[in-house]
PDB file of C-alpha atoms and ligand atoms in Angstrom:
ATOM      1  CA  MET A 102       5.055  -7.109  -2.364  1.00  0.00           C
ATOM      2  CA  PHE A 103       6.163  -3.575  -1.733  1.00  0.00           C
ATOM      3  CA  SER A 104       8.394  -2.776   1.129  1.00  0.00           C
ATOM      4  CA  ASN A 105       7.815   0.906   1.459  1.00  0.00           C
ATOM      5  CA  LEU A 106       3.461   1.105   1.020  1.00  0.00           C
ATOM      6  CA  PRO A 107       2.460   4.738   0.529  1.00  0.00           C
ATOM      7  CA  GLU A 108      -0.067   5.431   3.582  1.00  0.00           C
ATOM      8  CA  HIS A 109      -2.530   7.958   1.507  1.00  0.00           C
ATOM      9  CA  VAL A 110      -2.965   7.185  -2.199  1.00  0.00           C
ATOM     10  CA  ALA A 111      -4.339  10.455  -3.854  1.00  0.00           C
ATOM     11  CA  ILE A 112      -5.839  10.089  -6.994  1.00  0.00           C
ATOM     12  CA  ILE A 113      -5.866  13.110  -9.871  1.00  0.00           C
ATOM     13  CA  MET A 114      -9.548  10.604 -12.040  1.00  0.00           C
ATOM     14  CA  ASP A 115      -8.418  12.562 -15.341  1.00  0.00           C
ATOM     15  CA  GLY A 116      -8.634  11.821 -18.360  1.00  0.00           C
ATOM     16  CA  ASN A 117     -12.100  10.687 -18.949  1.00  0.00           C
ATOM     17  CA  GLY A 118     -13.659  12.856 -21.860  1.00  0.00           C
ATOM     18  CA  ARG A 119     -10.536  12.359 -24.020  1.00  0.00           C
ATOM     19  CA  TRP A 120     -11.109   9.095 -23.570  1.00  0.00           C
ATOM     20  CA  ALA A 121     -14.500   9.330 -24.790  1.00  0.00           C
ATOM     21  CA  THR A 122     -13.392  11.361 -27.639  1.00  0.00           C
ATOM     22  CA  SER A 123     -10.784   9.179 -29.271  1.00  0.00           C
ATOM     23  CA  LYS A 124     -13.609   6.371 -29.367  1.00  0.00           C
ATOM     24  CA  GLY A 125     -16.231   8.343 -31.240  1.00  0.00           C
ATOM     25  CA  LEU A 126     -18.540   8.723 -27.503  1.00  0.00           C
ATOM     26  CA  PRO A 127     -19.818  12.053 -25.656  1.00  0.00           C
ATOM     27  CA  ARG A 128     -18.283  12.573 -22.769  1.00  0.00           C
ATOM     28  CA  LYS A 129     -20.315  11.462 -20.237  1.00  0.00           C
ATOM     29  CA  ASP A 130     -19.149   7.437 -22.070  1.00  0.00           C
ATOM     30  CA  GLY A 131     -15.771   8.173 -20.472  1.00  0.00           C
ATOM     31  CA  HIS A 132     -17.143   9.050 -16.826  1.00  0.00           C
ATOM     32  CA  LYS A 133     -18.685   5.586 -17.139  1.00  0.00           C
ATOM     33  CA  GLU A 134     -16.081   4.042 -18.163  1.00  0.00           C
ATOM     34  CA  GLY A 135     -14.247   5.932 -15.784  1.00  0.00           C
ATOM     35  CA  SER A 136     -16.177   4.662 -12.622  1.00  0.00           C
ATOM     36  CA  PHE A 137     -15.295   1.024 -13.940  1.00  0.00           C
ATOM     37  CA  ALA A 138     -11.115   2.377 -13.097  1.00  0.00           C
ATOM     38  CA  ILE A 139     -12.784   3.208  -9.541  1.00  0.00           C
ATOM     39  CA  ASP A 140     -13.721  -0.840  -8.882  1.00  0.00           C
ATOM     40  CA  ARG A 141     -10.572  -1.852 -10.571  1.00  0.00           C
ATOM     41  CA  LEU A 142      -8.801   0.570  -7.466  1.00  0.00           C
ATOM     42  CA  LEU A 143     -10.593  -0.948  -4.928  1.00  0.00           C
ATOM     43  CA  GLU A 144     -10.491  -4.851  -5.531  1.00  0.00           C
ATOM     44  CA  ILE A 145      -6.242  -4.527  -6.007  1.00  0.00           C
ATOM     45  CA  SER A 146      -5.871  -1.570  -2.794  1.00  0.00           C
ATOM     46  CA  LEU A 147      -7.683  -4.142  -0.465  1.00  0.00           C
ATOM     47  CA  GLU A 148      -5.969  -6.684  -1.933  1.00  0.00           C
ATOM     48  CA  LEU A 149      -2.452  -4.461  -1.750  1.00  0.00           C
ATOM     49  CA  GLY A 150      -3.667  -3.716   2.288  1.00  0.00           C
ATOM     50  CA  LEU A 151      -4.106   0.436   1.093  1.00  0.00           C
ATOM     51  CA  LYS A 152      -5.275   2.196   3.210  1.00  0.00           C
ATOM     52  CA  ASN A 153      -6.534   5.495   2.533  1.00  0.00           C
ATOM     53  CA  ILE A 154      -7.122   6.231  -0.956  1.00  0.00           C
ATOM     54  CA  SER A 155      -8.559  10.294  -2.173  1.00  0.00           C
ATOM     55  CA  LEU A 156     -10.271  10.023  -5.338  1.00  0.00           C
ATOM     56  CA  TYR A 157     -10.837  13.144  -7.048  1.00  0.00           C
ATOM     57  CA  ALA A 158     -13.924  12.969  -8.408  1.00  0.00           C
ATOM     58  CA  PHE A 159     -14.869  17.051  -8.491  1.00  0.00           C
ATOM     59  CA  SER A 160     -13.751  19.264  -8.060  1.00  0.00           C
ATOM     60  CA  THR A 161     -15.589  23.445  -7.188  1.00  0.00           C
ATOM     61  CA  GLU A 162     -14.429  24.609 -10.908  1.00  0.00           C
ATOM     62  CA  ASN A 163     -16.157  21.619 -12.380  1.00  0.00           C
ATOM     63  CA  TRP A 164     -18.989  23.795 -11.847  1.00  0.00           C
ATOM     64  CA  LYS A 165     -17.985  25.874 -15.300  1.00  0.00           C
ATOM     65  CA  ARG A 166     -18.376  22.425 -17.115  1.00  0.00           C
ATOM     66  CA  PRO A 167     -21.546  22.422 -19.350  1.00  0.00           C
ATOM     67  CA  ILE A 168     -24.735  21.550 -17.049  1.00  0.00           C
ATOM     68  CA  SER A 169     -25.441  18.709 -19.408  1.00  0.00           C
ATOM     69  CA  GLU A 170     -22.111  16.703 -18.180  1.00  0.00           C
ATOM     70  CA  ILE A 171     -22.172  18.041 -14.477  1.00  0.00           C
ATOM     71  CA  ASN A 172     -25.454  16.857 -14.554  1.00  0.00           C
ATOM     72  CA  ALA A 173     -24.807  13.796 -16.306  1.00  0.00           C
ATOM     73  CA  ILE A 174     -21.490  13.379 -13.657  1.00  0.00           C
ATOM     74  CA  PHE A 175     -23.704  13.139 -10.696  1.00  0.00           C
ATOM     75  CA  GLU A 176     -26.142  11.121 -12.283  1.00  0.00           C
ATOM     76  CA  LEU A 177     -23.475   9.184 -12.919  1.00  0.00           C
ATOM     77  CA  LEU A 178     -22.022   9.296  -9.186  1.00  0.00           C
ATOM     78  CA  ASN A 179     -25.656   8.545  -7.251  1.00  0.00           C
ATOM     79  CA  PHE A 180     -25.760   5.578  -9.658  1.00  0.00           C
ATOM     80  CA  PHE A 181     -22.499   4.032  -8.450  1.00  0.00           C
ATOM     81  CA  ILE A 182     -22.306   5.419  -4.918  1.00  0.00           C
ATOM     82  CA  GLU A 183     -25.942   3.223  -4.726  1.00  0.00           C
ATOM     83  CA  ASP A 184     -24.897   0.219  -6.974  1.00  0.00           C
ATOM     84  CA  ARG A 185     -21.822  -0.438  -5.509  1.00  0.00           C
ATOM     85  CA  LEU A 186     -22.698   0.162  -1.323  1.00  0.00           C
ATOM     86  CA  THR A 187     -22.899  -3.186  -0.659  1.00  0.00           C
ATOM     87  CA  PHE A 188     -18.935  -4.631  -2.192  1.00  0.00           C
ATOM     88  CA  ILE A 189     -17.868  -1.359  -0.234  1.00  0.00           C
ATOM     89  CA  LYS A 190     -19.460  -2.331   2.875  1.00  0.00           C
ATOM     90  CA  GLU A 191     -18.461  -6.162   2.204  1.00  0.00           C
ATOM     91  CA  LYS A 192     -15.458  -5.550   2.018  1.00  0.00           C
ATOM     92  CA  GLY A 193     -15.313  -3.303   5.012  1.00  0.00           C
ATOM     93  CA  ILE A 194     -14.589   0.420   3.159  1.00  0.00           C
ATOM     94  CA  ARG A 195     -15.019   3.393   5.126  1.00  0.00           C
ATOM     95  CA  VAL A 196     -16.817   6.362   2.499  1.00  0.00           C
ATOM     96  CA  LEU A 197     -15.622  10.050   3.553  1.00  0.00           C
ATOM     97  CA  HIS A 198     -16.616  13.000   2.007  1.00  0.00           C
ATOM     98  CA  SER A 199     -13.847  16.116   1.601  1.00  0.00           C
ATOM     99  CA  GLY A 200     -15.343  19.541  -0.191  1.00  0.00           C
ATOM    100  CA  ALA A 201     -18.448  21.737   0.805  1.00  0.00           C
ATOM    101  CA  LYS A 202     -22.061  20.166   0.628  1.00  0.00           C
ATOM    102  CA  SER A 203     -23.393  23.412  -0.331  1.00  0.00           C
ATOM    103  CA  LYS A 204     -24.305  22.953  -4.435  1.00  0.00           C
ATOM    104  CA  ILE A 205     -23.693  19.312  -4.276  1.00  0.00           C
ATOM    105  CA  PRO A 206     -27.555  17.900  -5.512  1.00  0.00           C
ATOM    106  CA  ILE A 207     -29.704  16.821  -2.567  1.00  0.00           C
ATOM    107  CA  LEU A 208     -29.665  13.853  -3.508  1.00  0.00           C
ATOM    108  CA  SER A 209     -25.924  13.233  -4.342  1.00  0.00           C
ATOM    109  CA  ASN A 210     -25.283  14.263  -0.588  1.00  0.00           C
ATOM    110  CA  LYS A 211     -28.460  12.156   0.705  1.00  0.00           C
ATOM    111  CA  LYS A 212     -26.505   9.182  -0.904  1.00  0.00           C
ATOM    112  CA  ILE A 213     -23.339   9.841   0.376  1.00  0.00           C
ATOM    113  CA  GLU A 214     -24.218  10.837   4.060  1.00  0.00           C
ATOM    114  CA  ASN A 215     -26.249   6.964   3.519  1.00  0.00           C
ATOM    115  CA  ALA A 216     -22.713   5.923   2.422  1.00  0.00           C
ATOM    116  CA  ILE A 217     -21.078   7.409   4.813  1.00  0.00           C
ATOM    117  CA  GLU A 218     -23.016   6.537   8.004  1.00  0.00           C
ATOM    118  CA  GLU A 219     -23.052   2.812   6.736  1.00  0.00           C
ATOM    119  CA  THR A 220     -19.307   2.239   6.642  1.00  0.00           C
ATOM    120  CA  LYS A 221     -18.598   4.089   9.015  1.00  0.00           C
ATOM    121  CA  ASN A 222     -17.341   1.195  11.381  1.00  0.00           C
ATOM    122  CA  ASN A 223     -15.399  -0.045   8.673  1.00  0.00           C
ATOM    123  CA  THR A 224     -11.782  -0.047   8.624  1.00  0.00           C
ATOM    124  CA  LYS A 225     -10.281  -1.688   5.908  1.00  0.00           C
ATOM    125  CA  LEU A 226      -9.420   0.942   3.562  1.00  0.00           C
ATOM    126  CA  ASN A 227     -10.606   5.541   3.975  1.00  0.00           C
ATOM    127  CA  LEU A 228     -12.068   5.863   0.490  1.00  0.00           C
ATOM    128  CA  ASN A 229     -12.524   9.516   0.289  1.00  0.00           C
ATOM    129  CA  PHE A 230     -14.777  11.009  -2.030  1.00  0.00           C
ATOM    130  CA  CYS A 231     -13.381  14.733  -3.350  1.00  0.00           C
ATOM    131  CA  LEU A 232     -16.072  15.893  -4.228  1.00  0.00           C
ATOM    132  CA  ASN A 233     -16.746  19.631  -4.876  1.00  0.00           C
ATOM    133  CA  TYR A 234     -13.863  19.442  -3.730  1.00  0.00           C
ATOM    134  CA  GLY A 235     -11.343  23.172  -3.601  1.00  0.00           C
ATOM    135  CA  GLY A 236      -7.840  23.115  -1.810  1.00  0.00           C
ATOM    136  CA  HIS A 237      -8.328  26.874  -1.582  1.00  0.00           C
ATOM    137  CA  GLU A 238     -11.712  26.565  -0.160  1.00  0.00           C
ATOM    138  CA  GLU A 239     -10.993  23.924   2.326  1.00  0.00           C
ATOM    139  CA  ILE A 240      -7.916  25.524   3.647  1.00  0.00           C
ATOM    140  CA  ILE A 241     -10.776  28.375   3.550  1.00  0.00           C
ATOM    141  CA  GLN A 242     -12.565  26.752   6.101  1.00  0.00           C
ATOM    142  CA  SER A 243     -11.046  25.363   7.832  1.00  0.00           C
ATOM    143  CA  PHE A 244      -9.880  28.834   9.066  1.00  0.00           C
ATOM    144  CA  ASN A 245     -13.782  29.785   9.277  1.00  0.00           C
ATOM    145  CA  LYS A 246     -13.896  27.138  11.433  1.00  0.00           C
ATOM    146  CA  ILE A 247     -11.547  27.911  13.542  1.00  0.00           C
ATOM    147  CA  LEU A 248     -12.305  31.565  13.781  1.00  0.00           C
ATOM    148  CA  GLU A 249     -16.098  30.286  14.582  1.00  0.00           C
ATOM    149  CA  ASN A 250     -14.793  28.166  17.490  1.00  0.00           C
ATOM    150  CA  ARG A 251     -12.664  30.844  19.051  1.00  0.00           C
ATOM    151  CA  ILE A 252     -15.088  33.284  18.551  1.00  0.00           C
ATOM    152  CA  LYS A 253     -17.310  30.655  20.468  1.00  0.00           C
ATOM    153  CA  LEU A 254     -15.259  30.154  23.323  1.00  0.00           C
ATOM    154  CA  ASN A 255     -14.020  33.955  23.452  1.00  0.00           C
ATOM    155  CA  GLU A 256     -10.653  33.640  22.709  1.00  0.00           C
ATOM    156  CA  ILE A 257     -10.345  35.294  19.800  1.00  0.00           C
ATOM    157  CA  LEU A 258      -7.297  36.444  20.028  1.00  0.00           C
ATOM    158  CA  GLU A 259      -5.439  34.554  23.482  1.00  0.00           C
ATOM    159  CA  LYS A 260      -2.911  32.512  21.399  1.00  0.00           C
ATOM    160  CA  GLU A 261      -1.652  32.318  17.689  1.00  0.00           C
ATOM    161  CA  ILE A 262      -2.990  29.633  15.074  1.00  0.00           C
ATOM    162  CA  THR A 263      -1.028  26.867  14.646  1.00  0.00           C
ATOM    163  CA  ILE A 264      -0.781  23.863  11.867  1.00  0.00           C
ATOM    164  CA  GLU A 265      -2.397  21.099  14.059  1.00  0.00           C
ATOM    165  CA  ASP A 266      -5.917  23.552  14.216  1.00  0.00           C
ATOM    166  CA  ILE A 267      -5.660  24.008  10.867  1.00  0.00           C
ATOM    167  CA  GLU A 268      -4.980  20.424  10.199  1.00  0.00           C
ATOM    168  CA  LYS A 269      -8.125  19.738  12.802  1.00  0.00           C
ATOM    169  CA  ASN A 270     -10.445  21.669  10.467  1.00  0.00           C
ATOM    170  CA  LEU A 271      -9.731  19.858   7.444  1.00  0.00           C
ATOM    171  CA  TYR A 272     -11.864  18.052   5.125  1.00  0.00           C
ATOM    172  CA  THR A 273      -9.795  15.148   5.513  1.00  0.00           C
ATOM    173  CA  TYR A 274      -8.827  15.067   9.025  1.00  0.00           C
ATOM    174  CA  PRO A 275      -8.147  12.622  10.759  1.00  0.00           C
ATOM    175  CA  LEU A 276      -6.625  11.128   6.964  1.00  0.00           C
ATOM    176  CA  PRO A 277      -2.507  11.462   7.399  1.00  0.00           C
ATOM    177  CA  PRO A 278      -1.031  13.442   4.959  1.00  0.00           C
ATOM    178  CA  VAL A 279      -0.854  12.503   1.440  1.00  0.00           C
ATOM    179  CA  ASP A 280       2.319   9.629  -0.093  1.00  0.00           C
ATOM    180  CA  LEU A 281       1.694   9.567  -3.408  1.00  0.00           C
ATOM    181  CA  LEU A 282      -0.354  11.964  -5.732  1.00  0.00           C
ATOM    182  CA  ILE A 283      -1.117   9.947  -8.718  1.00  0.00           C
ATOM    183  CA  ARG A 284      -2.499  12.690 -12.194  1.00  0.00           C
ATOM    184  CA  THR A 285      -3.149  10.790 -15.446  1.00  0.00           C
ATOM    185  CA  ALA A 286      -3.719  11.524 -18.654  1.00  0.00           C
ATOM    186  CA  GLY A 287      -0.730  13.079 -19.072  1.00  0.00           C
ATOM    187  CA  GLU A 288      -1.400  16.742 -17.313  1.00  0.00           C
ATOM    188  CA  GLN A 289       1.145  17.875 -15.000  1.00  0.00           C
ATOM    189  CA  ARG A 290      -0.700  19.727 -12.226  1.00  0.00           C
ATOM    190  CA  ILE A 291      -2.388  20.028  -9.956  1.00  0.00           C
ATOM    191  CA  SER A 292      -5.376  21.450 -10.496  1.00  0.00           C
ATOM    192  CA  ASN A 293      -5.943  22.680  -6.590  1.00  0.00           C
ATOM    193  CA  PHE A 294      -6.202  18.902  -5.349  1.00  0.00           C
ATOM    194  CA  LEU A 295      -5.057  18.338  -1.848  1.00  0.00           C
ATOM    195  CA  LEU A 296      -2.444  21.418  -1.899  1.00  0.00           C
ATOM    196  CA  TRP A 297      -1.865  21.360   2.078  1.00  0.00           C
ATOM    197  CA  GLN A 298      -2.095  17.535   2.603  1.00  0.00           C
ATOM    198  CA  ILE A 299       0.982  17.012  -1.201  1.00  0.00           C
ATOM    199  CA  ALA A 300       3.386  18.667   1.094  1.00  0.00           C
ATOM    200  CA  TYR A 301       5.877  16.114   0.687  1.00  0.00           C
ATOM    201  CA  ALA A 302       3.730  14.097  -1.255  1.00  0.00           C
ATOM    202  CA  GLU A 303       5.668  12.465  -4.145  1.00  0.00           C
ATOM    203  CA  ILE A 304       3.855  13.337  -7.934  1.00  0.00           C
ATOM    204  CA  TYR A 305       3.417  10.107 -10.357  1.00  0.00           C
ATOM    205  CA  PHE A 306       1.951  11.551 -13.706  1.00  0.00           C
ATOM    206  CA  THR A 307       1.418   8.806 -15.956  1.00  0.00           C
ATOM    207  CA  ASN A 308      -0.319   9.243 -19.472  1.00  0.00           C
ATOM    208  CA  THR A 309      -2.697   6.867 -19.081  1.00  0.00           C
ATOM    209  CA  LEU A 310      -5.878   7.403 -19.135  1.00  0.00           C
ATOM    210  CA  TRP A 311      -8.259   7.242 -16.325  1.00  0.00           C
ATOM    211  CA  PRO A 312     -10.882   4.962 -17.657  1.00  0.00           C
ATOM    212  CA  ASP A 313      -8.186   2.594 -18.863  1.00  0.00           C
ATOM    213  CA  PHE A 314      -6.221   2.475 -15.483  1.00  0.00           C
ATOM    214  CA  ASN A 315      -6.062  -0.681 -14.154  1.00  0.00           C
ATOM    215  CA  LYS A 316      -3.861  -2.556 -12.419  1.00  0.00           C
ATOM    216  CA  GLU A 317      -0.966  -3.207 -13.845  1.00  0.00           C
ATOM    217  CA  ALA A 318      -0.814   0.954 -14.307  1.00  0.00           C
ATOM    218  CA  LEU A 319      -1.537   0.969 -10.202  1.00  0.00           C
ATOM    219  CA  MET A 320       2.007  -1.493  -9.758  1.00  0.00           C
ATOM    220  CA  THR A 321       4.148   0.610 -11.421  1.00  0.00           C
ATOM    221  CA  ALA A 322       3.150   3.916  -9.733  1.00  0.00           C
ATOM    222  CA  LEU A 323       3.032   1.780  -6.132  1.00  0.00           C
ATOM    223  CA  GLU A 324       6.441   0.523  -7.259  1.00  0.00           C
ATOM    224  CA  TRP A 325       8.084   4.411  -8.847  1.00  0.00           C
ATOM    225  CA  TYR A 326       7.155   5.458  -5.061  1.00  0.00           C
ATOM    226  CA  ASN A 327       8.991   2.697  -3.858  1.00  0.00           C
ATOM    227  CA  ASN A 328      11.826   3.889  -4.995  1.00  0.00           C
ATOM    228  CA  ARG A 329      11.676   7.084  -4.211  1.00  0.00           C
ATOM    229  CA  VAL A 330      14.149   8.440  -1.491  1.00  0.00           C
ATOM    230  CA  ARG A 331      12.155  10.961   1.110  1.00  0.00           C
ATOM    231  CA  LYS A 332      14.092  13.456   2.611  1.00  0.00           C
ATOM    232  CA  PHE A 333      11.849  16.133   3.972  1.00  0.00           C
ATOM    233  CA  GLY A 334      13.971  18.765   4.027  1.00  0.00           C
ATOM    234  CA  GLY A 335      16.631  15.874   5.850  1.00  0.00           C
ATOM    235  CA  LEU A 336      19.464  14.969   4.069  1.00  0.00           C
TER     236      LEU A 336
HETATM  237  C1  IPE B  66     -12.349  14.113 -14.867  1.00  0.00           C
HETATM  238  O1  IPE B  66     -12.015  13.938 -16.791  1.00  0.00           O
HETATM  239  C2  IPE B  66     -13.000  13.859 -14.224  1.00  0.00           C
HETATM  240  C3  IPE B  66     -13.426  14.749 -14.030  1.00  0.00           C
HETATM  241  C4  IPE B  66     -12.957  16.097 -14.210  1.00  0.00           C
HETATM  242  C5  IPE B  66     -15.352  15.211 -13.542  1.00  0.00           C
HETATM  243  P1  IPE B  66     -12.030  14.964 -18.002  1.00  0.00           P
HETATM  244  O2  IPE B  66     -13.424  15.166 -18.066  1.00  0.00           O
HETATM  245  O3  IPE B  66     -11.378  15.771 -17.022  1.00  0.00           O
HETATM  246  O4  IPE B  66     -11.277  14.581 -19.123  1.00  0.00           O
HETATM  247  P2  IPE B  66     -10.758  15.500 -19.934  1.00  0.00           P
HETATM  248  O5  IPE B  66      -9.483  15.951 -19.679  1.00  0.00           O
HETATM  249  O6  IPE B  66     -11.475  16.165 -20.673  1.00  0.00           O
HETATM  250  O7  IPE B  66     -10.063  14.411 -21.071  1.00  0.00           O
HETATM  251  C1  IPE B  67      -8.867  17.909 -12.535  1.00  0.00           C
HETATM  252  O1  IPE B  67      -9.677  17.529 -13.715  1.00  0.00           O
HETATM  253  C2  IPE B  67     -10.705  17.536 -11.434  1.00  0.00           C
HETATM  254  C3  IPE B  67     -10.637  16.319 -11.495  1.00  0.00           C
HETATM  255  C4  IPE B  67      -9.994  15.036 -11.685  1.00  0.00           C
HETATM  256  C5  IPE B  67     -11.922  15.782 -10.608  1.00  0.00           C
HETATM  257  P1  IPE B  67      -9.553  18.777 -14.749  1.00  0.00           P
HETATM  258  O2  IPE B  67      -9.979  18.328 -16.183  1.00  0.00           O
HETATM  259  O3  IPE B  67     -10.560  19.190 -14.304  1.00  0.00           O
HETATM  260  O4  IPE B  67      -8.343  19.895 -14.524  1.00  0.00           O
HETATM  261  P2  IPE B  67      -7.813  21.116 -15.161  1.00  0.00           P
HETATM  262  O5  IPE B  67      -8.698  22.349 -16.233  1.00  0.00           O
HETATM  263  O6  IPE B  67      -7.437  20.310 -16.876  1.00  0.00           O
HETATM  264  O7  IPE B  67      -6.713  21.881 -14.444  1.00  0.00           O
HETATM  265 MG1   MG B  68      -9.306  16.932 -16.988  1.00  0.00          MG
END
C-alpha cells in the first residue's frame, strides 16, 4: 500500500488526560481509553506489516505526577500486559522493554519480564514498551555499561568510545534507528524520548489525542512519511 514503510515507528502517546478532562472523566479513564488505541494500533500494524514499534508509556519525568495517577497507570499496565498476552503471543508479536527497571513496581517488572520471555521467539513485530524511560538516562547507562566492561577487561584507556559501543548498550539495541516519530495531542516537543535513535527521524505531530488515534490517523501519518524525501545529510 505504501512504497516506503518506516522500519521503526516510535509514538509519544500524549493526550490521555486531556481526552478524559474534555469528557468530564477522571484522568485514569483517559489512560484506559488510550490502551484501546494501542489495540487498534497493533491490529493495523500487523495488517500493514510494520516491524518495530516503540511506545512511550511512562517517562523518567512522569514520577513527578500525583501518586494516585502513577498507581493507576501501573495498575492499568499490569492489567493490559496480562489481558493482551494471548493475543500478542498468537499474533507473533515480541514484547521488549526500554527503560530502567529500578523504581518500576515489582509486579509490573514481573509481568513485563514474563511477557518478554513468553514472546522472545516471535518475529512478526517488535513491540517496545518504553517504561520508566528517559533519553538522558539511557545514554548515561550506556556509558556506564561501557565503562564497567572496560574495567572488567582492564582496557579502560585503550581505545576511544565509538558509535557502535554506545548503540550496543542502548535499551533499544538491536532495534534500528527511528524512521518515523509520531506525537499526538498537539505538543511539538520530544520530552526526552529516544534522543539518540531519532537523529534522522521524520517527526509527525498531530492534534489528535492518543485515545482517539485510529486507523485513519495512522494511515495519514504513514502517507505523510511516504512523501518525505530523506537525505541524511546528502544531496
Ligand atoms: C500521556 O497522556 C500518557 C502518559 C504520560 C502516561 P498524558 O497523561 O500526558 O495526557 P495529557 O498530556 O495530560 O493530556
Ligand atoms: C510524554 O508525555 C511521556 C509519555 C507520553 C509517556 P508528557 O505528557 O509526560 O510530556 P510533557 O510533560 O508534556 O512534555
Ligand atoms: Mg501529556
